[in-house]
Amino acid sequence: MKHDKIERNLGILLIFTMLAISAGGMVEIIPLFFIKETIEKVDGVRPYTPLEQRGRDIYTREGCYLCHSQMIRPFRDEALRYGHYSLAAESKYDHPFQWGSKRTGPDLARVGGKYSNDWHTQHLIAPRSLVPQSVMPNYPWLAKNDLDYSDITLRLKALRVAGVPYSNSQAEYERNVKDFGEDVAKTLHIPDAEKNLVAQAKLGNYDTDPSNITELDALVAYLQVLGTMVDFKKYDDDYFVKFR
Amino acid sequence: MSQDKTTTTATPKTTGHNWDGIEEYTNPLPTWWIWGFYITFIFTVVYWLFYPAWPIGDKFTKGIPGLHTITYKATTVDGKEVEKTTHWNMRSKFMHEMNEMEGVQKQWFDKVAAMSFEDVSKDAELMQFVNSAGKTLFSDNCAPCHQAGGQGKIGFSPNLTDDHWQFGGTHDEIQQTIVHGRKGFMPAFKEVLNEQQITQLANYVLSLSGEPHDNAFATAGAQLFKSEDAGCYYCHGADAKGNTQMGSANLTDKIWLWADVPAKSTQESKLAEVKRVITGGLDRGVMPAWGGRLKPEQIKLLTVYVHDSLGGGK
């Protein structure tokens, strides 16, 4: 009896089990690779600068995603509180994405520009000094730890392999100039990553202490760019409906 | 219902498998359960007719055209209102929901937008709306800095409930503040002035608010304040009452934002606070711009809320 054979042979059982389980996933996922209609055509989305990317790494390291989502759903209450619903295009350079569904704190998809650097700095060091009823933990070490950016080129190279258009050659740089404009393309050039990171941290002074570059500088730079890349004023307010 | 085979005398059917004496029944599934299973199949077919479902090449089915549509009102980039009908999807449903809500709130927001600030303040019914909508907007956007009741936080953000306004307290000025944001800047004087001069100035500043101070130093400080050497008068005015254009603080109003004088108990520590501000300057306080984040009518409503409900109408 065939069934008998499968049940008595662990190797075969394993293979057939995997096939059976993955069928559902494949049917749901693979067609999405080919559907062009849902790809949002929108300007402004760019990969993170080296400093922002480093801040993003710290965001994941500290587990901020355990309490914060980064996806505004297309519901009325969410729009009223957080702003325009998130687009898929807005997280296309996120590896891994931070959409999430656990919200102990508010969604952060559009927190960029909402507060000052000063506020973020103080809020991350001691949230309850600004929001007395907050349950967010204190992160005082972020302001004390110097930012380690010795491996920034390696980090960007890894993301480049994952498909993020950081440039590592003149030809790739030229392509980025065409796609993103010169100012942005410069920040995406891997050989200049360290220089760019230091320059942005110095100029932005994100942790309000200009004397050094800390992990807080990077994290605040990241928070301040969230949700700010797309200028929704450039589009009809139902423009994105057609991609669904 | 299937029977409990352990209590019947008939020999139950088994699969024929025998695992060390353990056998497996092949009882049929309950009929109601089987039917439930079939109904889910029928449901999916109905679902395909009504909702986006099947991928076909680089497109996908959107349900039978015209069977399940959503009509909504949209605003184009150049402000025109258009009505559109699409197949059902989350985003058009969202547009429809927003229209519905606006239908309820819009009449109020329209009124606020159309009336002058003064008329809104005088309209008791409208002010009820301003108070409830304003409270929500304020909690979501402003309270993290200005605190829940707008009382501010010394060393961080100004109190909006008093009648003193660094950047001006008319409706128009408050609206400007909210739309474009504000950032007061005062240079550091540690390179320009020596220790003694800073002590004199600090004593003068304390004297303006009736705080304990050294008279001789304060008199010298008063001279210095109006002199080219320090140039404080250039921003704070010769009378030290400040200038709302640049948000230079009124130093005579006993209201402190950056130098936390009231919290200090001794003359020395009060002096040290003021000296700290003069020595290091001020480049911290940033009021973000809300013009890009909130709608004009929301900002107008917040302006009235801040001016009339928090600030007490002055």
XYZ file of C-alpha atoms in Angstrom:
558
model
C 0.000 0.000 0.000
C 1.452 3.377 -1.092
C 0.280 5.346 1.911
C 1.980 2.824 4.091
C 5.265 3.484 2.365
C 5.078 7.245 2.907
C 4.170 6.883 6.533
C 6.989 4.461 7.233
C 9.669 6.484 5.458
C 10.481 9.702 7.330
C 12.452 11.282 4.459
C 9.644 10.893 1.960
C 7.062 11.959 4.530
C 9.029 15.144 5.167
C 9.306 16.017 1.472
C 5.614 15.419 0.783
C 4.623 17.369 3.902
C 6.711 20.341 2.769
C 5.209 20.219 -0.722
C 1.697 20.104 0.672
C 2.338 23.032 3.004
C 4.089 25.245 0.479
C 1.393 24.833 -2.185
C -0.834 27.382 -0.458
C 1.987 29.854 -0.084
C 3.129 29.486 -3.677
C -0.346 29.935 -5.094
C -0.743 33.110 -3.073
C 2.713 34.634 -3.488
C 4.102 33.763 -6.911
C 1.370 35.454 -9.003
C 2.108 38.712 -7.142
C 5.553 38.806 -8.750
C 3.869 39.193 -12.127
C 1.022 41.603 -11.368
C 2.129 45.014 -12.664
C -1.145 46.804 -11.954
C -0.578 47.084 -8.220
C 2.876 48.665 -8.411
C 2.436 52.243 -7.227
C 4.016 54.833 -9.494
C 5.209 57.457 -7.061
C 8.121 59.908 -6.846
C 10.468 60.526 -3.973
C 11.047 57.121 -2.405
C 14.785 56.558 -2.055
C 17.065 54.207 -0.127
C 18.191 55.398 3.301
C 21.375 57.434 3.622
C 24.202 55.643 5.478
C 23.369 57.454 8.734
C 19.627 56.716 8.464
C 20.359 53.089 7.614
C 22.583 52.792 10.676
C 19.773 54.304 12.725
C 17.431 51.731 11.296
C 19.782 48.960 12.388
C 19.684 50.363 15.912
C 15.887 50.526 15.725
C 15.779 46.807 15.007
C 18.540 46.035 17.511
C 16.607 47.729 20.324
C 13.391 45.999 19.330
C 11.389 49.162 18.868
C 9.184 47.143 16.489
C 7.899 45.141 19.444
C 5.772 48.120 20.420
C 5.636 50.208 17.232
C 4.232 49.382 13.804
C 5.179 51.248 10.662
C 2.133 50.835 8.513
C -0.869 53.117 8.487
C -3.857 51.091 7.350
C -6.420 52.632 5.005
C -8.945 53.204 7.782
C -10.568 56.441 8.800
C -9.346 56.478 12.387
C -5.772 55.759 11.336
C -5.777 58.520 8.725
C -7.092 61.025 11.245
C -4.391 60.205 13.744
C -1.353 59.331 11.653
C -1.893 60.774 8.172
C -2.010 59.244 4.695
C -2.140 55.449 4.590
C 1.218 53.785 3.919
C 2.116 52.773 0.402
C 3.867 49.535 -0.458
C 6.360 51.654 -2.409
C 7.352 53.470 0.767
C 8.935 50.380 2.282
C 10.411 48.936 -0.875
C 13.973 49.513 0.332
C 13.291 48.135 3.819
C 15.070 44.865 4.587
C 13.372 43.600 6.630
C 10.233 45.766 6.548
C 8.879 47.100 9.844
C 5.138 46.999 9.101
C 4.142 45.036 12.177
C 0.795 44.816 13.909
C 1.742 45.176 17.570
C 0.965 48.659 18.771
C 1.742 49.305 22.389
C 2.872 52.726 21.219
C 1.689 54.700 18.199
C 2.452 53.856 14.569
C 5.673 55.531 13.473
C 5.286 55.354 9.686
C 4.879 59.144 9.435
C 6.589 60.392 12.564
C 9.285 62.182 10.510
C 9.105 65.963 10.993
C 6.352 65.696 13.577
C 8.681 66.486 16.453
C 11.994 68.297 16.843
C 15.321 66.490 17.217
C 15.350 67.887 20.712
C 12.083 66.160 21.519
C 13.229 62.794 20.170
C 16.485 63.041 22.091
C 14.805 63.746 25.380
C 11.967 61.311 24.692
C 14.311 58.404 23.940
C 16.461 59.084 27.004
C 13.486 59.527 29.331
C 10.002 59.239 27.733
C 8.164 59.996 30.955
C 9.816 63.405 31.258
C 7.704 64.487 28.277
C 4.747 62.101 28.262
C 4.078 61.364 31.941
C 1.783 58.369 31.315
C 4.123 56.682 28.784
C 5.121 53.036 29.225
C 8.000 53.254 26.755
C 11.329 52.178 28.251
C 14.240 54.625 28.770
C 17.090 54.241 26.295
C 19.778 56.364 27.980
C 22.693 54.408 26.513
C 21.884 55.568 22.994
C 23.148 59.031 23.888
C 26.294 57.627 25.482
C 27.330 54.997 22.939
C 29.514 56.300 20.143
C 28.132 55.152 16.812
C 30.166 52.323 15.342
C 30.226 52.990 11.622
C 33.425 51.123 10.792
C 31.420 48.519 8.897
C 29.047 50.863 7.101
C 30.316 49.979 3.613
C 29.810 46.277 4.351
C 26.278 46.921 5.549
C 25.399 48.855 2.403
C 27.032 46.216 0.216
C 24.879 43.535 1.828
C 21.753 45.591 1.130
C 22.926 46.120 -2.435
C 22.961 42.343 -2.866
C 19.390 42.294 -1.544
C 18.434 44.703 -4.332
C 18.716 48.151 -2.759
C 20.280 50.455 -5.388
C 23.368 51.621 -3.509
C 26.068 52.284 -6.100
C 29.475 50.673 -6.066
C 30.725 51.721 -9.496
C 30.662 54.790 -11.692
C 28.027 53.203 -13.939
C 25.739 52.455 -10.996
C 26.276 55.964 -9.698
C 25.221 57.427 -13.075
C 22.109 55.246 -12.985
C 21.271 56.620 -9.532
C 21.763 60.186 -10.746
C 19.147 59.434 -13.396
C 16.767 57.712 -10.985
C 17.106 59.867 -7.885
C 18.917 63.085 -8.928
C 22.463 64.030 -8.119
C 22.028 65.068 -4.479
C 20.479 61.757 -3.475
C 22.762 59.683 -5.709
C 25.791 61.076 -3.865
C 24.484 59.793 -0.545
C 23.985 56.309 -2.004
C 27.553 55.856 -3.219
C 29.150 53.072 -1.187
C 32.803 54.235 -1.459
C 31.764 57.571 0.123
C 29.498 56.028 2.765
C 31.637 56.829 5.788
C 32.299 60.387 4.652
C 28.591 60.929 3.966
C 27.567 59.464 7.302
C 29.867 61.781 9.243
C 28.829 64.800 7.170
C 25.105 64.200 7.706
C 25.556 63.644 11.435
C 27.591 66.850 11.775
C 25.171 68.909 9.730
C 21.978 67.520 11.247
C 23.186 67.416 14.860
C 20.320 65.069 15.613
C 21.049 64.361 19.254
C 21.576 68.100 19.933
C 25.153 67.441 21.073
C 27.503 68.467 18.255
C 30.652 67.119 19.921
C 30.293 63.481 18.877
C 28.369 61.019 16.733
C 26.285 58.737 18.914
C 23.790 55.980 18.264
C 21.135 58.542 19.095
C 22.259 60.714 16.157
C 21.652 57.812 13.797
C 18.339 56.732 15.330
C 16.864 60.245 15.311
C 18.047 60.783 11.716
C 16.120 57.625 10.835
C 12.973 58.620 12.760
C 12.993 62.063 11.132
C 12.886 60.643 7.597
C 10.053 58.168 8.223
C 7.107 58.845 5.946
C 8.512 62.097 4.566
C 9.767 60.905 1.181
C 6.505 61.059 -0.766
C 4.936 64.472 -1.255
C 1.237 63.603 -1.266
C 0.279 67.154 -2.245
C 1.507 66.283 -5.739
C -1.226 63.673 -6.223
C -5.015 63.625 -6.421
C -6.252 62.345 -3.088
C -7.567 59.177 -4.740
C -4.569 58.647 -7.022
C -3.463 55.509 -5.192
C -6.882 53.830 -5.391
C -6.139 52.535 -8.864
C -3.316 50.329 -7.652
C -5.738 48.019 -5.840
C -23.613 12.239 14.741
C -21.013 9.531 14.843
C -21.448 6.917 17.527
C -19.098 6.298 20.375
C -17.695 2.950 19.240
C -16.493 1.880 22.655
C -20.064 1.368 23.874
C -21.509 -0.476 20.869
C -21.368 -4.162 20.339
C -20.980 -4.054 16.554
C -17.414 -4.384 15.347
C -16.305 -0.946 14.245
C -14.672 -0.387 10.841
C -10.949 0.224 10.977
C -8.342 1.319 8.414
C -6.751 -2.081 8.664
C -3.503 -0.563 9.877
C -2.175 -2.264 12.961
C 0.584 -0.497 14.865
C 1.709 -2.840 17.616
C -1.895 -3.713 18.354
C -3.198 -0.147 18.011
C -5.850 0.194 15.339
C -7.352 3.251 13.620
C -11.118 3.737 13.057
C -12.410 5.025 9.754
C -15.605 6.634 10.963
C -17.249 8.980 8.445
C -17.111 12.704 9.265
C -20.333 14.221 10.636
C -22.667 15.209 7.799
C -23.140 18.793 9.027
C -19.376 19.214 8.987
C -19.050 17.885 5.423
C -21.761 20.315 4.308
C -19.960 23.177 5.987
C -16.955 22.231 3.957
C -18.927 22.297 0.675
C -20.484 25.634 1.571
C -17.064 27.237 1.872
C -16.474 26.228 -1.745
C -19.698 27.874 -2.824
C -18.739 30.934 -0.793
C -15.412 31.331 -2.616
C -17.188 31.355 -5.980
C -19.565 34.058 -4.754
C -16.547 35.926 -3.385
C -14.843 35.881 -6.794
C -17.877 37.589 -8.290
C -17.860 40.422 -5.782
C -14.242 41.040 -4.827
C -10.781 41.295 -6.449
C -9.512 37.718 -6.572
C -7.714 35.866 -9.333
C -4.358 36.827 -10.848
C -4.297 36.681 -14.638
C -0.915 37.472 -16.135
C 0.001 40.988 -15.032
C -3.609 41.859 -14.099
C -6.220 40.467 -11.756
C -9.989 39.944 -11.739
C -11.941 42.688 -10.015
C -15.252 40.909 -9.614
C -18.074 41.117 -12.144
C -18.058 44.686 -13.487
C -20.806 46.759 -11.943
C -21.871 44.130 -9.421
C -20.156 45.500 -6.345
C -18.925 49.058 -6.795
C -17.970 51.954 -4.561
C -18.680 55.571 -5.367
C -16.670 58.288 -3.687
C -15.774 61.944 -3.989
C -12.124 62.817 -4.582
C -10.206 66.072 -4.717
C -7.732 66.566 -7.540
C -4.368 68.290 -7.215
C -5.848 71.567 -8.419
C -8.672 71.421 -5.894
C -11.501 70.196 -8.137
C -14.013 67.778 -6.640
C -14.806 64.746 -8.773
C -17.052 61.740 -8.226
C -15.729 58.331 -9.175
C -16.974 54.768 -9.167
C -14.603 51.811 -8.952
C -14.651 48.123 -8.198
C -14.625 47.334 -4.497
C -11.223 47.686 -2.849
C -9.837 48.832 0.508
C -8.664 52.173 -0.777
C -11.885 53.205 -2.491
C -13.783 52.019 0.562
C -11.498 54.246 2.626
C -12.273 57.237 0.381
C -15.964 56.531 0.839
C -15.601 56.336 4.626
C -13.703 59.625 4.707
C -16.477 61.243 2.631
C -19.053 59.995 5.129
C -17.181 61.394 8.084
C -16.548 64.660 6.330
C -20.274 64.804 5.667
C -20.771 64.992 9.437
C -17.811 67.210 10.391
C -17.476 69.188 7.188
C -20.335 71.589 7.864
C -18.574 72.608 11.073
C -15.118 72.838 9.547
C -16.565 74.804 6.610
C -18.122 77.258 9.045
C -14.820 77.697 10.879
C -12.993 78.161 7.577
C -15.483 80.732 6.276
C -15.870 82.880 9.388
C -13.421 85.409 10.795
C -11.535 84.419 13.938
C -13.515 86.909 16.001
C -16.863 85.584 14.815
C -15.871 82.009 15.569
C -14.872 83.010 19.104
C -18.266 84.610 19.661
C -20.323 81.680 18.332
C -21.014 79.538 21.405
C -22.296 76.548 19.444
C -19.307 76.567 17.116
C -16.936 76.920 20.059
C -18.289 73.640 21.427
C -17.117 71.974 18.252
C -13.808 73.842 18.378
C -13.262 72.650 21.942
C -13.900 68.977 21.281
C -12.185 68.738 17.880
C -9.378 71.006 19.119
C -8.767 68.860 22.162
C -8.303 65.756 19.983
C -6.011 67.505 17.519
C -4.038 69.006 20.363
C -3.603 65.656 22.156
C -2.414 63.891 19.000
C -0.032 66.572 17.808
C 0.846 69.193 20.380
C 0.554 67.614 23.827
C 3.786 65.581 23.610
C 5.640 68.909 23.702
C 3.241 71.433 25.244
C 1.815 68.836 27.674
C -1.760 67.650 27.967
C -3.299 70.921 29.147
C -0.954 73.135 27.126
C 0.877 74.269 30.251
C 4.288 73.632 28.649
C 7.461 72.494 30.302
C 10.222 74.730 31.560
C 13.394 74.133 29.600
C 11.482 72.639 26.698
C 8.303 74.265 25.451
C 6.313 77.389 26.281
C 3.131 77.550 28.301
C 0.175 78.200 25.996
C -2.350 78.779 28.773
C -0.951 82.087 29.994
C -1.578 85.372 28.219
C 2.043 85.994 27.308
C 3.144 85.174 23.803
C 6.755 85.100 22.729
C 5.829 85.082 19.054
C 2.669 87.135 19.357
C -0.777 86.280 20.667
C -3.171 87.511 17.992
C -5.066 84.890 16.014
C -2.993 85.679 12.932
C 0.312 85.405 14.762
C -0.644 82.105 16.377
C -1.748 80.787 12.980
C 1.639 81.818 11.552
C 3.359 80.002 14.415
C 1.472 76.778 13.727
C 1.710 76.843 9.911
C 5.388 77.728 9.564
C 6.820 76.666 12.915
C 9.148 78.811 15.038
C 12.701 78.657 16.207
C 14.103 81.246 18.560
C 17.851 81.750 18.389
C 20.123 83.563 20.785
C 23.905 83.485 20.275
C 26.265 82.215 22.972
C 28.072 85.059 24.734
C 30.939 83.125 26.276
C 33.408 84.390 23.646
C 32.039 87.937 23.519
C 31.686 88.832 27.180
C 33.816 88.117 30.217
C 32.649 86.429 33.409
C 32.061 89.696 35.245
C 30.008 91.202 32.445
C 27.846 88.084 32.297
C 27.333 88.243 36.067
C 26.279 91.888 35.768
C 23.838 91.136 32.958
C 22.380 88.167 34.806
C 21.785 90.317 37.882
C 20.046 92.889 35.707
C 17.847 90.220 34.132
C 16.909 88.917 37.599
C 16.111 92.456 38.761
C 13.632 92.855 35.893
C 11.489 90.091 37.340
C 11.897 91.221 40.918
C 14.089 88.256 41.790
C 16.822 88.625 44.440
C 19.891 90.254 42.915
C 22.963 92.385 43.572
C 22.065 96.054 42.984
C 25.494 97.316 41.919
C 25.930 94.523 39.414
C 22.384 95.007 38.094
C 22.994 98.738 37.475
C 26.140 97.945 35.512
C 24.231 95.178 33.724
C 21.497 97.608 32.698
C 24.133 99.778 30.983
C 25.698 96.796 29.323
C 22.298 95.494 28.145
C 21.786 98.673 26.095
C 25.412 98.942 24.942
C 26.952 97.806 21.700
C 29.331 95.560 23.669
C 26.633 93.073 24.601
C 23.885 94.161 22.216
C 21.098 92.457 24.136
C 18.820 95.420 23.343
C 19.132 94.616 19.670
C 16.909 91.567 20.091
C 15.206 92.047 23.458
C 14.605 95.791 23.009
C 15.872 98.569 25.231
C 12.979 97.922 27.617
C 13.804 94.164 27.593
C 10.204 93.414 26.635
C 11.214 91.257 23.699
C 10.202 91.213 20.076
C 7.513 88.902 18.777
C 9.003 88.894 15.270
C 11.991 86.862 16.420
C 10.521 85.448 19.575
C 13.111 87.053 21.817
C 11.708 86.541 25.256
C 10.135 89.283 27.296
C 12.561 89.404 30.229
C 10.288 91.521 32.439
C 7.233 89.268 32.633
C 8.371 86.871 35.379
C 7.810 84.015 32.939
C 10.816 81.811 32.403
C 11.207 79.226 29.730
C 14.885 78.392 29.427
C 16.392 79.699 32.654
C 14.520 77.787 35.336
C 14.716 80.577 37.883
C 11.526 79.844 39.862
C 12.663 76.302 40.663
C 15.890 77.536 42.267
C 15.693 78.620 45.867
C 18.886 80.581 46.465
C 20.047 83.833 44.882
C 23.254 82.117 43.781
C 21.543 79.255 41.978
C 19.058 81.619 40.317
C 22.001 83.671 39.090
C 23.738 80.544 37.820
C 20.661 79.600 35.775
C 20.533 82.950 33.983
C 24.289 82.947 33.468
C 24.066 79.519 31.893
C 21.612 80.828 29.294
C 23.659 83.952 28.496
C 26.920 82.010 28.329
C 25.666 79.157 26.171
C 23.009 80.930 24.111
C 19.803 79.263 22.964
C 19.550 77.146 19.852
C 17.228 74.387 21.008
C 13.580 75.297 21.040
C 11.993 74.193 17.798
C 8.306 74.519 17.160
C 7.742 72.233 14.116
C 5.830 73.520 11.071
C 2.374 71.957 10.686
C 1.460 73.446 7.306
C 2.409 70.237 5.507
C 0.898 67.876 8.046
C -2.460 69.348 9.025
C -5.158 70.739 6.740
C -5.697 74.524 6.657
C -9.097 74.211 8.347
C -7.595 72.030 11.100
C -4.920 74.655 11.704
C -7.485 77.419 11.798
C -9.484 75.453 14.357
C -6.357 74.823 16.438
C -5.551 78.522 16.300
C -8.916 79.352 17.822
C -8.476 76.530 20.342
C -5.044 77.777 21.446
C -6.066 81.445 21.490
C -9.526 81.221 23.026
C -9.720 77.941 24.901
C -6.164 77.585 26.216
C -4.946 81.168 26.201
C -8.096 82.621 27.617
C -8.869 84.863 24.657
C -5.882 87.192 24.732
